[in-house]
Short mmCIF file of C-alpha atoms and ligand atoms in Angstrom, two decimals:
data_model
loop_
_atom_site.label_atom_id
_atom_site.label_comp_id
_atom_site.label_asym_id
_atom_site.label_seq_id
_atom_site.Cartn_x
_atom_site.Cartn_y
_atom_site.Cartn_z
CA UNK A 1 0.00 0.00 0.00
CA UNK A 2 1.41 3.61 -0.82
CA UNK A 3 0.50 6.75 1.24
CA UNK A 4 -1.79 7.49 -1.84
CA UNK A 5 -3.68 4.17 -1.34
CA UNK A 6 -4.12 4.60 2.19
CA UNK A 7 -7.29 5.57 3.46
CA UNK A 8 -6.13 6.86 6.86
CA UNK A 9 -3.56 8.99 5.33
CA UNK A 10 -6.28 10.29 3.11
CA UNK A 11 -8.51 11.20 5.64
CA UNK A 12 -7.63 14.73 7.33
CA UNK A 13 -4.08 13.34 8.35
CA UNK A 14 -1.26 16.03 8.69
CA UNK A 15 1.57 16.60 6.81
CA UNK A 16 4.76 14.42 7.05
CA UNK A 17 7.41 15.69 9.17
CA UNK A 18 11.10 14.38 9.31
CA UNK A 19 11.40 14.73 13.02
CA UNK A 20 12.27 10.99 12.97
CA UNK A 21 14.27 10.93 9.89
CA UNK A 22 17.55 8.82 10.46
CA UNK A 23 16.10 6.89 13.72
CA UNK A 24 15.41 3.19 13.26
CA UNK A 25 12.53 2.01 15.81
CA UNK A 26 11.36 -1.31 16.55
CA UNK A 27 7.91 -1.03 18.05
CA UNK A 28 6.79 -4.58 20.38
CA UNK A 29 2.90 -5.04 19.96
CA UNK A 30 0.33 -3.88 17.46
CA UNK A 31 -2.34 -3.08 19.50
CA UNK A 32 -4.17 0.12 19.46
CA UNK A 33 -1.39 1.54 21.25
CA UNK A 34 1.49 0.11 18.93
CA UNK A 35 -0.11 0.63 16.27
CA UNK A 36 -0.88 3.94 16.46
CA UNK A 37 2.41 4.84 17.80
CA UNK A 38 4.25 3.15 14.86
CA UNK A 39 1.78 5.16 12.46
CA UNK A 40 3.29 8.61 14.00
CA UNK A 41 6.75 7.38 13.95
CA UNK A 42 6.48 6.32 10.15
CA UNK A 43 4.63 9.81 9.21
CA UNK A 44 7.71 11.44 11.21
CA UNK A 45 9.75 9.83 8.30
CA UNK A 46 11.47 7.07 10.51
CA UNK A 47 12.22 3.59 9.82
CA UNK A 48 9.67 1.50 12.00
CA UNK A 49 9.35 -2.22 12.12
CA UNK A 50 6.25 -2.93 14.03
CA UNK A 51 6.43 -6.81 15.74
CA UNK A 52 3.84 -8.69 17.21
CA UNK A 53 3.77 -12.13 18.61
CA UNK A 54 0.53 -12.96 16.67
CA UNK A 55 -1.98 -10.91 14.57
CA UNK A 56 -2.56 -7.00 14.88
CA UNK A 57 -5.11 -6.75 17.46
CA UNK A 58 -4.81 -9.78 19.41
CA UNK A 59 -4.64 -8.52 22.65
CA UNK A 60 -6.40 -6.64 25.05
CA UNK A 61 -6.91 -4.09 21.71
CA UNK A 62 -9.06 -7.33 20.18
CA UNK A 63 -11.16 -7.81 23.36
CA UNK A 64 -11.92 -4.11 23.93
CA UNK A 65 -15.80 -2.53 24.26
CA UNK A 66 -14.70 0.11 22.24
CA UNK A 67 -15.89 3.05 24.62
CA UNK A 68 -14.39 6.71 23.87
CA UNK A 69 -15.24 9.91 26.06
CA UNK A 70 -13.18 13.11 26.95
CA UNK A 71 -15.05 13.09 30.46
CA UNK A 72 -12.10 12.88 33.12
CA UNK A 73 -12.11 15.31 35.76
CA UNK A 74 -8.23 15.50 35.75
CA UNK A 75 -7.08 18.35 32.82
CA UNK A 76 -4.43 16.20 31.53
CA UNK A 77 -6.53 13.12 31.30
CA UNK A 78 -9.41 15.30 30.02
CA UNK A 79 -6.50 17.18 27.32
CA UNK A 80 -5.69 13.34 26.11
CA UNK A 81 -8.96 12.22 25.86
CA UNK A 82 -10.36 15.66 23.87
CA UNK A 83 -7.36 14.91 21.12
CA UNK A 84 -7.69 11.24 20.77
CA UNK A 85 -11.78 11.94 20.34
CA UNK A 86 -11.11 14.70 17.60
CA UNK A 87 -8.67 11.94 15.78
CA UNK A 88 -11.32 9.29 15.92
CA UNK A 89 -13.41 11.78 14.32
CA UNK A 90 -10.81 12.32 11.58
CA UNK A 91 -9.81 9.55 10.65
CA UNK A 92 -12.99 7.54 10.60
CA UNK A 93 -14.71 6.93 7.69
CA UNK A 94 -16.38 4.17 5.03
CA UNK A 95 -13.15 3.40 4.20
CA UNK A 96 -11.34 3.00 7.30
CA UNK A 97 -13.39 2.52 10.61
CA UNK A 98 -16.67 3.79 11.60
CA UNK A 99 -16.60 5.80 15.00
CA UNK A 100 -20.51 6.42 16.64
CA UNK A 101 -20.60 9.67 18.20
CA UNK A 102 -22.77 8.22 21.43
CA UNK A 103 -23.64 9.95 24.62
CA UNK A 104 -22.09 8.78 27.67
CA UNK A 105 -23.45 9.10 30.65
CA UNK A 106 -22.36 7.79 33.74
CA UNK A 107 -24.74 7.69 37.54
CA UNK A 108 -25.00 6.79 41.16
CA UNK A 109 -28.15 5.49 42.54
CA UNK A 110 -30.37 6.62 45.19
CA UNK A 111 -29.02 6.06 48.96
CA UNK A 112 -25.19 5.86 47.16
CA UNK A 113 -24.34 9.10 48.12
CA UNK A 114 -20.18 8.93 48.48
CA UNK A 115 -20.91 7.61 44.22
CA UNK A 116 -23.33 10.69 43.91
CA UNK A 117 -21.31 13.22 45.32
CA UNK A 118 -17.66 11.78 43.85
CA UNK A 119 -19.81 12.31 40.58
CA UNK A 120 -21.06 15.76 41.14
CA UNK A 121 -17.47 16.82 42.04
CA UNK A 122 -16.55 15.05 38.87
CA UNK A 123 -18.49 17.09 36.59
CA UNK A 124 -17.75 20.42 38.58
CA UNK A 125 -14.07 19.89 37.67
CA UNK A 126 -14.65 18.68 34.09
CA UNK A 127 -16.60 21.78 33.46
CA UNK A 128 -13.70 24.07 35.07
CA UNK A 129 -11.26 22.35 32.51
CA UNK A 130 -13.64 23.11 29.57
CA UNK A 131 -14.59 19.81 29.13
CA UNK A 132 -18.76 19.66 28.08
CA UNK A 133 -20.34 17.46 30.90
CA UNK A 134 -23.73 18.13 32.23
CA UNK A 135 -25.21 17.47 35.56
CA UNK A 136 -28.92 15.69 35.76
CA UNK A 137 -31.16 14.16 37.89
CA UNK A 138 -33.39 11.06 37.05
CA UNK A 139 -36.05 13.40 35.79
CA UNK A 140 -34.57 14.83 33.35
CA UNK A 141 -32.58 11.38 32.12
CA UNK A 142 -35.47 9.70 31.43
CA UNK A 143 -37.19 12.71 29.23
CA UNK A 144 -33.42 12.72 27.45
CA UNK A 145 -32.95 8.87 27.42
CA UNK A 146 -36.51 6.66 27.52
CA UNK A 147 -34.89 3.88 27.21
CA UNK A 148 -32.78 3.85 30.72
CA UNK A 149 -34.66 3.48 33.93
CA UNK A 150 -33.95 6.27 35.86
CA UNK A 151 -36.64 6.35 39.34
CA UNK A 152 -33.38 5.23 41.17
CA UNK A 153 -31.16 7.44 40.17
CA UNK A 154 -29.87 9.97 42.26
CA UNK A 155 -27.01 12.20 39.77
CA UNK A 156 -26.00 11.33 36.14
CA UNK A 157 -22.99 12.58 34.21
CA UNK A 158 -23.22 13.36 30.31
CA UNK A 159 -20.70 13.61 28.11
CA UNK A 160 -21.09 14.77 24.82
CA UNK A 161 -17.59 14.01 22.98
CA UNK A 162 -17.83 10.48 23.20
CA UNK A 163 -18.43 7.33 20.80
CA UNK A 164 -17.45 3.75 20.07
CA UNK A 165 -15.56 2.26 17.57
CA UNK A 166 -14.88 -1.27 17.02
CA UNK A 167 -11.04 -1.50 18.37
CA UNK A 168 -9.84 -3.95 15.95
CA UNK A 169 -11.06 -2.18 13.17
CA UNK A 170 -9.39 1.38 14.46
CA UNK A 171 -6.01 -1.14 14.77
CA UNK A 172 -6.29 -2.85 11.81
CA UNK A 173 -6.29 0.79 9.94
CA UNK A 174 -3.43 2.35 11.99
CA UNK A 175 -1.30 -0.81 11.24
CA UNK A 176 -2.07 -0.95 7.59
CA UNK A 177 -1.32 2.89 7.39
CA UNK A 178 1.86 2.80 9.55
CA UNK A 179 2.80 0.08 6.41
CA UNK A 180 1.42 2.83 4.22
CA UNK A 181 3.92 5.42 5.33
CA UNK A 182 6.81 2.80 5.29
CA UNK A 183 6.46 0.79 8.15
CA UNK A 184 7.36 -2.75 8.00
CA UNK A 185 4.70 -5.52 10.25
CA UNK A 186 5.81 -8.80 11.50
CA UNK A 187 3.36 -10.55 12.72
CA UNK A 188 3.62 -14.02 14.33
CA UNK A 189 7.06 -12.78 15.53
CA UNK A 190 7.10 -12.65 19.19
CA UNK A 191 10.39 -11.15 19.84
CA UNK A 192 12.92 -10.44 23.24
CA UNK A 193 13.94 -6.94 24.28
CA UNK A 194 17.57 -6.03 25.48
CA UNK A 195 19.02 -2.97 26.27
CA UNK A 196 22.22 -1.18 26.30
CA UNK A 197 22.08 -0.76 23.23
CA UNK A 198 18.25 -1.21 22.82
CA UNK A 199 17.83 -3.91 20.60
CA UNK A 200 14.88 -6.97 19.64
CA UNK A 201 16.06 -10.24 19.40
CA UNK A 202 13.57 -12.12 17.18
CA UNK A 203 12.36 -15.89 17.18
CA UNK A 204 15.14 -17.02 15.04
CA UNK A 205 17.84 -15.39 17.03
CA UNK A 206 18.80 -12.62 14.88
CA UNK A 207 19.69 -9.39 16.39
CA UNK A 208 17.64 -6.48 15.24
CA UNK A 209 19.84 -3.23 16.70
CA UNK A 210 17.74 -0.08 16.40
CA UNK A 211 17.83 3.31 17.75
CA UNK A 212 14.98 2.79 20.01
CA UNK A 213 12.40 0.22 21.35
CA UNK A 214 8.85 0.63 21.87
CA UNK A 215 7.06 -1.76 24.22
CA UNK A 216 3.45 -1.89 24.10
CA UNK A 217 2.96 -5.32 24.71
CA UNK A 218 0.09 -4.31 27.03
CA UNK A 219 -0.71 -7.37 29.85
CA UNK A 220 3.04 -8.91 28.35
CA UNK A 221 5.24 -5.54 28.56
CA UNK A 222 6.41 -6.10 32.06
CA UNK A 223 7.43 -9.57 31.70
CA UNK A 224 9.33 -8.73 28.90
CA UNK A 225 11.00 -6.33 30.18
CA UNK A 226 11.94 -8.19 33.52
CA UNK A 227 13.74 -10.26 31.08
CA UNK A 228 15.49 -7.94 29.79
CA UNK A 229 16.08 -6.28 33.52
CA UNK A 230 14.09 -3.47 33.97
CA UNK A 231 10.81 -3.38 36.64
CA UNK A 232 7.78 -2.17 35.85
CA UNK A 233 5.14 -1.02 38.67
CA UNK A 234 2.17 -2.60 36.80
CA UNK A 235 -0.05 -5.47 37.48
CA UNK A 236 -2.47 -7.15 34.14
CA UNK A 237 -5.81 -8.07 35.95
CA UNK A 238 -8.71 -9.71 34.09
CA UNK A 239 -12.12 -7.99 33.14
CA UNK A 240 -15.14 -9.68 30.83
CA UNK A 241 -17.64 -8.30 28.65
CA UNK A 242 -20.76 -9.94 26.64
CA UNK A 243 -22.49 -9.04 23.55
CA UNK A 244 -26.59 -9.47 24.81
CA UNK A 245 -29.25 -9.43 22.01
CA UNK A 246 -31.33 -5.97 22.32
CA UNK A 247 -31.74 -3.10 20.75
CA UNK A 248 -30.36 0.15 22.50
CA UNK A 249 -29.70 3.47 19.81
CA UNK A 250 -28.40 4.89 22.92
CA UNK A 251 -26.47 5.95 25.47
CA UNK A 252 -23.57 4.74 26.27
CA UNK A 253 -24.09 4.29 30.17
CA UNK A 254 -21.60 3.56 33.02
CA UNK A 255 -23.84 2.59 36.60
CA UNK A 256 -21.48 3.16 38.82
CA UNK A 257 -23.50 1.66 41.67
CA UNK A 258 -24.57 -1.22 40.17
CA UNK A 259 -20.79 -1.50 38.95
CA UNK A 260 -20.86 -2.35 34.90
CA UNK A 261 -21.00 -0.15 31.67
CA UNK A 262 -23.12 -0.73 28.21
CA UNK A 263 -23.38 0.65 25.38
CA UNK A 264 -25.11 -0.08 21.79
CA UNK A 265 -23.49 -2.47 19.57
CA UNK A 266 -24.57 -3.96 15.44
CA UNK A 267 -25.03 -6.94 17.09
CA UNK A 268 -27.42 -6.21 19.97
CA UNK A 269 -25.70 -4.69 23.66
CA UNK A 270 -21.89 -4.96 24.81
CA UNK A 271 -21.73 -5.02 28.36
CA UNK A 272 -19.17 -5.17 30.86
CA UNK A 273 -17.08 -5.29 34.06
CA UNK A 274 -16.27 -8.37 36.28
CA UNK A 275 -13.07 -6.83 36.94
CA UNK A 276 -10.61 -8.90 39.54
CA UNK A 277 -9.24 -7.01 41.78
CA UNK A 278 -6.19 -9.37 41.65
CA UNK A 279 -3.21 -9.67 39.19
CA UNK A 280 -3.55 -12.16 36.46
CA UNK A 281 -0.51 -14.28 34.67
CA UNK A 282 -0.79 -13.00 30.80
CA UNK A 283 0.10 -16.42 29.80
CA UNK A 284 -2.26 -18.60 31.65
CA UNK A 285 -5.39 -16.36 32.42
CA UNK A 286 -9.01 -17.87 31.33
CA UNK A 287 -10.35 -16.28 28.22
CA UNK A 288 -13.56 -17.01 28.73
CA UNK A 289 -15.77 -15.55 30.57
CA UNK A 290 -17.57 -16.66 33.77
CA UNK A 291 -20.84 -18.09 34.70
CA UNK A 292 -21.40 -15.92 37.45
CA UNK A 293 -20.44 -12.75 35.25
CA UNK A 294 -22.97 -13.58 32.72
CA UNK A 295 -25.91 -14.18 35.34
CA UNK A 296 -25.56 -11.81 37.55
CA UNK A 297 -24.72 -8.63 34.90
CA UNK A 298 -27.68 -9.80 32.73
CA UNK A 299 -29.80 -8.72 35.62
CA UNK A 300 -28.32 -5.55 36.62
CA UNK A 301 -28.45 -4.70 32.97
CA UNK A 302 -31.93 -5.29 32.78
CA UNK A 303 -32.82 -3.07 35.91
CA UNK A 304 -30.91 -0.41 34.11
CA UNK A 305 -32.58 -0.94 30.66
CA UNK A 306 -35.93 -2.81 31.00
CA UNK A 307 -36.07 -3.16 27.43
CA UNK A 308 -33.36 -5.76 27.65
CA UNK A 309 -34.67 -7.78 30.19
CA UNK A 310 -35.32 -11.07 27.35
CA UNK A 311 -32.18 -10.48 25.94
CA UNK A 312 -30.74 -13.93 25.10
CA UNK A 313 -26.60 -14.10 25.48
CA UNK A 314 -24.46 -13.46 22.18
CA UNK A 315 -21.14 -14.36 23.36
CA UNK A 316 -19.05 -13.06 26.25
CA UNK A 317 -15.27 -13.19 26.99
CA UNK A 318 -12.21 -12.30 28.88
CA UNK A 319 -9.49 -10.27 28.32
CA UNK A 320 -6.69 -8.31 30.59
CA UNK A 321 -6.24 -4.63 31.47
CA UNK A 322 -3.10 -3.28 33.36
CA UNK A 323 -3.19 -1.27 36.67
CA UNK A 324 -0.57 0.41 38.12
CA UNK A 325 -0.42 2.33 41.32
CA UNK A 326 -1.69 5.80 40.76
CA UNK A 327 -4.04 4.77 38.27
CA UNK A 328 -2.23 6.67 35.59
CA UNK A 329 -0.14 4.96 32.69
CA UNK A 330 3.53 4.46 31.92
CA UNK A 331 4.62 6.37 28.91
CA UNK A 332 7.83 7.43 28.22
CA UNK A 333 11.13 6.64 28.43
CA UNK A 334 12.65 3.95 30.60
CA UNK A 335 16.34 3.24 29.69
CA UNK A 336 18.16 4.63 27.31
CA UNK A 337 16.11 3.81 23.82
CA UNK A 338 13.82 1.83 25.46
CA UNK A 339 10.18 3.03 26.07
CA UNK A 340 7.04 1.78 27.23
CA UNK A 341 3.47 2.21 26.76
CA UNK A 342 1.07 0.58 29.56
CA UNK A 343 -1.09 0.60 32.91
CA UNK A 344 -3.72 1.95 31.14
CA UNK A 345 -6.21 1.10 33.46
CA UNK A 346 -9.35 -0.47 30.89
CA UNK A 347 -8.91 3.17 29.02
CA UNK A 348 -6.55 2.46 26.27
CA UNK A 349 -8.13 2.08 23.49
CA UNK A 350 -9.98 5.95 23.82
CA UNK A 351 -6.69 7.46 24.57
CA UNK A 352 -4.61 5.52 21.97
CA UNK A 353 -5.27 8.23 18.82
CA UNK A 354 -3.12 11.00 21.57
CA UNK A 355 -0.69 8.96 23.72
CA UNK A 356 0.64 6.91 20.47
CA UNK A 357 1.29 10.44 19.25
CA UNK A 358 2.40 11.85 21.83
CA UNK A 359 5.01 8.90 22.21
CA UNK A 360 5.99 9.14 18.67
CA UNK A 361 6.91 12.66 19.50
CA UNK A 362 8.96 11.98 22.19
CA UNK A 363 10.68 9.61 20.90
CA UNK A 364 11.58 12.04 17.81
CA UNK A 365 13.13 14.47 20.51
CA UNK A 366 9.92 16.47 21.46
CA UNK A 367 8.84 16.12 24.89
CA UNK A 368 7.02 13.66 26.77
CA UNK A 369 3.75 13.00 29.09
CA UNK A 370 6.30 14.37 32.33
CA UNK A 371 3.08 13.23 34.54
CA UNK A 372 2.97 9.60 33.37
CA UNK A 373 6.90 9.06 32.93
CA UNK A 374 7.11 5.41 33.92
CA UNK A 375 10.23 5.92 36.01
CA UNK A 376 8.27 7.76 38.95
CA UNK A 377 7.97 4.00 40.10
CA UNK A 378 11.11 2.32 40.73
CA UNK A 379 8.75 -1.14 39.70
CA UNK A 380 9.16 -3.10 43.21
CA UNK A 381 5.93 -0.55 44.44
CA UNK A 382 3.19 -3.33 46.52
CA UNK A 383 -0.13 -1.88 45.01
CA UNK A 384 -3.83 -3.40 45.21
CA UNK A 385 -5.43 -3.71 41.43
CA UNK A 386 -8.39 -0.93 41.25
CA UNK A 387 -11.12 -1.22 38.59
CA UNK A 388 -10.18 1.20 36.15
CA UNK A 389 -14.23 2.58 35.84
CA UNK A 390 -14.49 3.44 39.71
CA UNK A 391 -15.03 6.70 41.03
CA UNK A 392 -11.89 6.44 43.45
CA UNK A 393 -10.37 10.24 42.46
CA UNK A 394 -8.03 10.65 39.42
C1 FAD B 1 -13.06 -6.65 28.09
C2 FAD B 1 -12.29 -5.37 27.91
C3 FAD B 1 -12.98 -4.19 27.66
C4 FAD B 1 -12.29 -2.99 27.47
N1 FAD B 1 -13.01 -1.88 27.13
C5 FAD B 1 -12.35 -0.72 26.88
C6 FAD B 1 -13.05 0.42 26.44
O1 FAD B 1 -14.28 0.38 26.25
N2 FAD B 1 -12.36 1.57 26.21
C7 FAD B 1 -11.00 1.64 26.41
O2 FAD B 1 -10.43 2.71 26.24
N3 FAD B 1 -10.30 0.56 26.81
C8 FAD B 1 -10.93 -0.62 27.05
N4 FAD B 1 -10.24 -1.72 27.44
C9 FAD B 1 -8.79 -1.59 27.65
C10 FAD B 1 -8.04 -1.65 26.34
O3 FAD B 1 -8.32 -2.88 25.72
C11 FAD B 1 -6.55 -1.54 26.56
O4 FAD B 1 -6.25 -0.44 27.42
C12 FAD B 1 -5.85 -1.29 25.23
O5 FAD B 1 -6.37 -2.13 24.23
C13 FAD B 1 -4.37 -1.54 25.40
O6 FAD B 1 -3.78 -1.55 24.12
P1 FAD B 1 -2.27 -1.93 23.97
O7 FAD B 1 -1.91 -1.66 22.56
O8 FAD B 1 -1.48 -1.26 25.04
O9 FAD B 1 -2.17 -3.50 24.34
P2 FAD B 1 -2.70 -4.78 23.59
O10 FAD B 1 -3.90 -4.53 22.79
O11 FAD B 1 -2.76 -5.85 24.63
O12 FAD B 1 -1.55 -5.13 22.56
C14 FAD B 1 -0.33 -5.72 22.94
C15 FAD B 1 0.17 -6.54 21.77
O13 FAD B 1 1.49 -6.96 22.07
C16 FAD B 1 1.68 -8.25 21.51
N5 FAD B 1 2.83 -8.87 22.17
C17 FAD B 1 2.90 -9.32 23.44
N6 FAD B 1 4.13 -9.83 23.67
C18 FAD B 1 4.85 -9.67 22.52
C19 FAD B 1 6.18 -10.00 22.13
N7 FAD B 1 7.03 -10.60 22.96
N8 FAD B 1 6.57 -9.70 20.88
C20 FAD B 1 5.71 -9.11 20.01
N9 FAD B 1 4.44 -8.78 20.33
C21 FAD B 1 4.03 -9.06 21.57
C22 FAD B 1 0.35 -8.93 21.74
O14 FAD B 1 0.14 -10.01 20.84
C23 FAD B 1 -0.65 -7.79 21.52
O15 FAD B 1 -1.18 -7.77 20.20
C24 FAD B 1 -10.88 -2.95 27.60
C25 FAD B 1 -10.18 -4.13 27.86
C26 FAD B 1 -10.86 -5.33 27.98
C27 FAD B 1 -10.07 -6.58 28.21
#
């Protein structure tokens, strides 16, 4: 494919730079993150070999809901979120990969009142940082969204920047246009990482020496780079979703009290949550989802929406998320041409468009993220694994 070919390079994308002209970069994992980040890197004219151990997509990214909103009361989370929104927007399209703008909204329940007030704080700061979130009561939800039931609810949130894309599809794109603007992807090639000097060693032994090493091997990256000496304060933990027949145009809606999100999906209602609070082993955790997951959410779902109360089950699976112990991701710099991308808490995929960018930059000589530089841990940190959708402050 040839940058003329390529439909993400068609579609609003800036002009090339050479900011990374002369670097050679080996970027570990095509998920949304690596493959985003390898996109920038190409378009900043260096020479990027993206690797993954099996197909673009197939972790976390492949197992994803999908859900994108700029509402974070923090103003650096809220900043991230706001770009990576307005670069769903751009480079979606029939050619490339649909993003749904969606409503999200997100509520406490009557009688929940540390949820309630955490969320009426919330929205008081995202409003100070410019970010559009309105505060409502169950009144005026259910004359703004009939579908939802809403005589228990005590505050909701809504966001209006916010959508849902499918996450493979957004990856698949950002690979093939990394390729586009002259990346090479190897697939099927799970490969080492080594530092001083930063280097991949591949399946077949060969040595592949480059300027600098990207790891976003999401629920793999610290393993892989305990191998190869360096520790990580981050912990993969397991969450599971389901696909439930129904019919829901929208919102998108996170009950915070009743502790799962949902939003619309072509094939009928994705829902989630059943995080463990407990760290999972990337190479042995159950993919599938649980029993009691899939009883108990159908229920809560369909107190929430009515209308889905005989929905029958689609599917439902497991996948793994990464916590660390602040909550906020590692991005940036670790050793000497060796960088990382992870701990993104279930909220990678929405902020992959800006922190793949914004790693691409840094890694061109621009600055980085200084607040999530992943060396503000020195990795041996004892943490407890938070669900990444709580209302614990951020
Ligand atoms: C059920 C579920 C629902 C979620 N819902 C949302 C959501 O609605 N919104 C949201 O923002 N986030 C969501 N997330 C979180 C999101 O999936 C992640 O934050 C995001 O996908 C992380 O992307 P990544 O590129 O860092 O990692 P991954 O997608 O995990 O990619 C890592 C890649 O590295 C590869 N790899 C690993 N080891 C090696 C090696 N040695 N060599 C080469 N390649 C290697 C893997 O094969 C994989 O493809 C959800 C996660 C799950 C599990």
């Amino acid at each position: 494919m040839n940058d003329a070919d390529d439909p993400a390079l068609a579609v609003g994308a800036d002009a090339f730079t050479d900011q990374g002209a002369g670097l050679e970069v080996a970027v570990v994992g095509a998920g949304a993150i690596g493959a985003t980040t390898a996109y920038d890197l190409a378009r900043e004219g260096a020479a990027v070999t993206l690797y993954d151990s099996g197909r673009v997509a197939s972790g976390a990214t492949g197992r994803a809901a999908g859900i994108c909103y700029d509402a974070f009361a923090d103003g650096l989370d809220a900043e991230l979120a706001g770009e990576a929104i307005e670069r769903f927007r751009t480079l979606s399209g029939d050619d490339t990969f649909p993003f749904v703008e969606c409503p999200y909204v997100w509520l406490a329940r009557e009688g929940d009142i540390d949820r309630a007030d955490a969320i009426r704080d919330q929205i008081q700061r995202m409003q100070d940082n410019g970010v559009i979130a309105l505060e409502m009561d169950g009144d005026a939800l259910a004359d703004r969204f009939p579908a939802l039931r809403t005589d228990d609810v005590a505050v909701a949130g809504i966001a209006g920047a916010a959508g849902y894309a499918d996450p493979a599809a957004y990856t698949a794109c950002l690979a093939a246009a990394a390729t586009g603007a002259g990346a090479t992807l190897e697939t099927d090639t799970p490969v080492d990482v080594r530092t001083d000097p930063a280097r991949v060693i591949r399946p077949d032994g060969t040595v592949h020496e480059v300027d600098a090493v990207v790891v976003t091997a999401g629920a793999r990256t610290k393993a892989l780079l305990a191998d190869a000496g360096i520790s990580l304060a981050v912990k993969p933990y397991r969450v599971q979703a389901l696909i439930a027949d129904g019919d829901l145009a929208e919102p998108m809606c996170y009950d915070a009290t009743g502790g799962f999100y949902l939003r619309p999906h072509a094939n009928g209602v994705l829902v989630g949550d059943g995080t463990e609070n407990r760290e999972a082993d990337p190479d042995s955790y159950d993919r599938n989802a649980g029993s009691t997951f899939t009883a108990d959410i159908r229920d809560r779902v369909a107190h929430r929406v009515p209308g889905l109360a005989d929905g029958g089950l689609e599917r439902a699976w497991a996948g793994l998320c990464t916590a660390t112990p602040d909550r906020d991701p590692l991005v940036g710099a670790v050793r000497d041409g060796v960088y990382v991308a992870t701990g993104f808490q279930g909220h990678g995929f929405m902020r992959a468009p800006a922190v793949g960018q914004r790693l691409a930059r840094e890694i061109c000589g621009g600055s980085g993220i200084d607040a999530f530089d992943p060396t503000r841990f020195d990795g041996d940190e004892a943490f407890d694994v938070v669900d990444g959708m709580s209302l614990n402050p951020n």
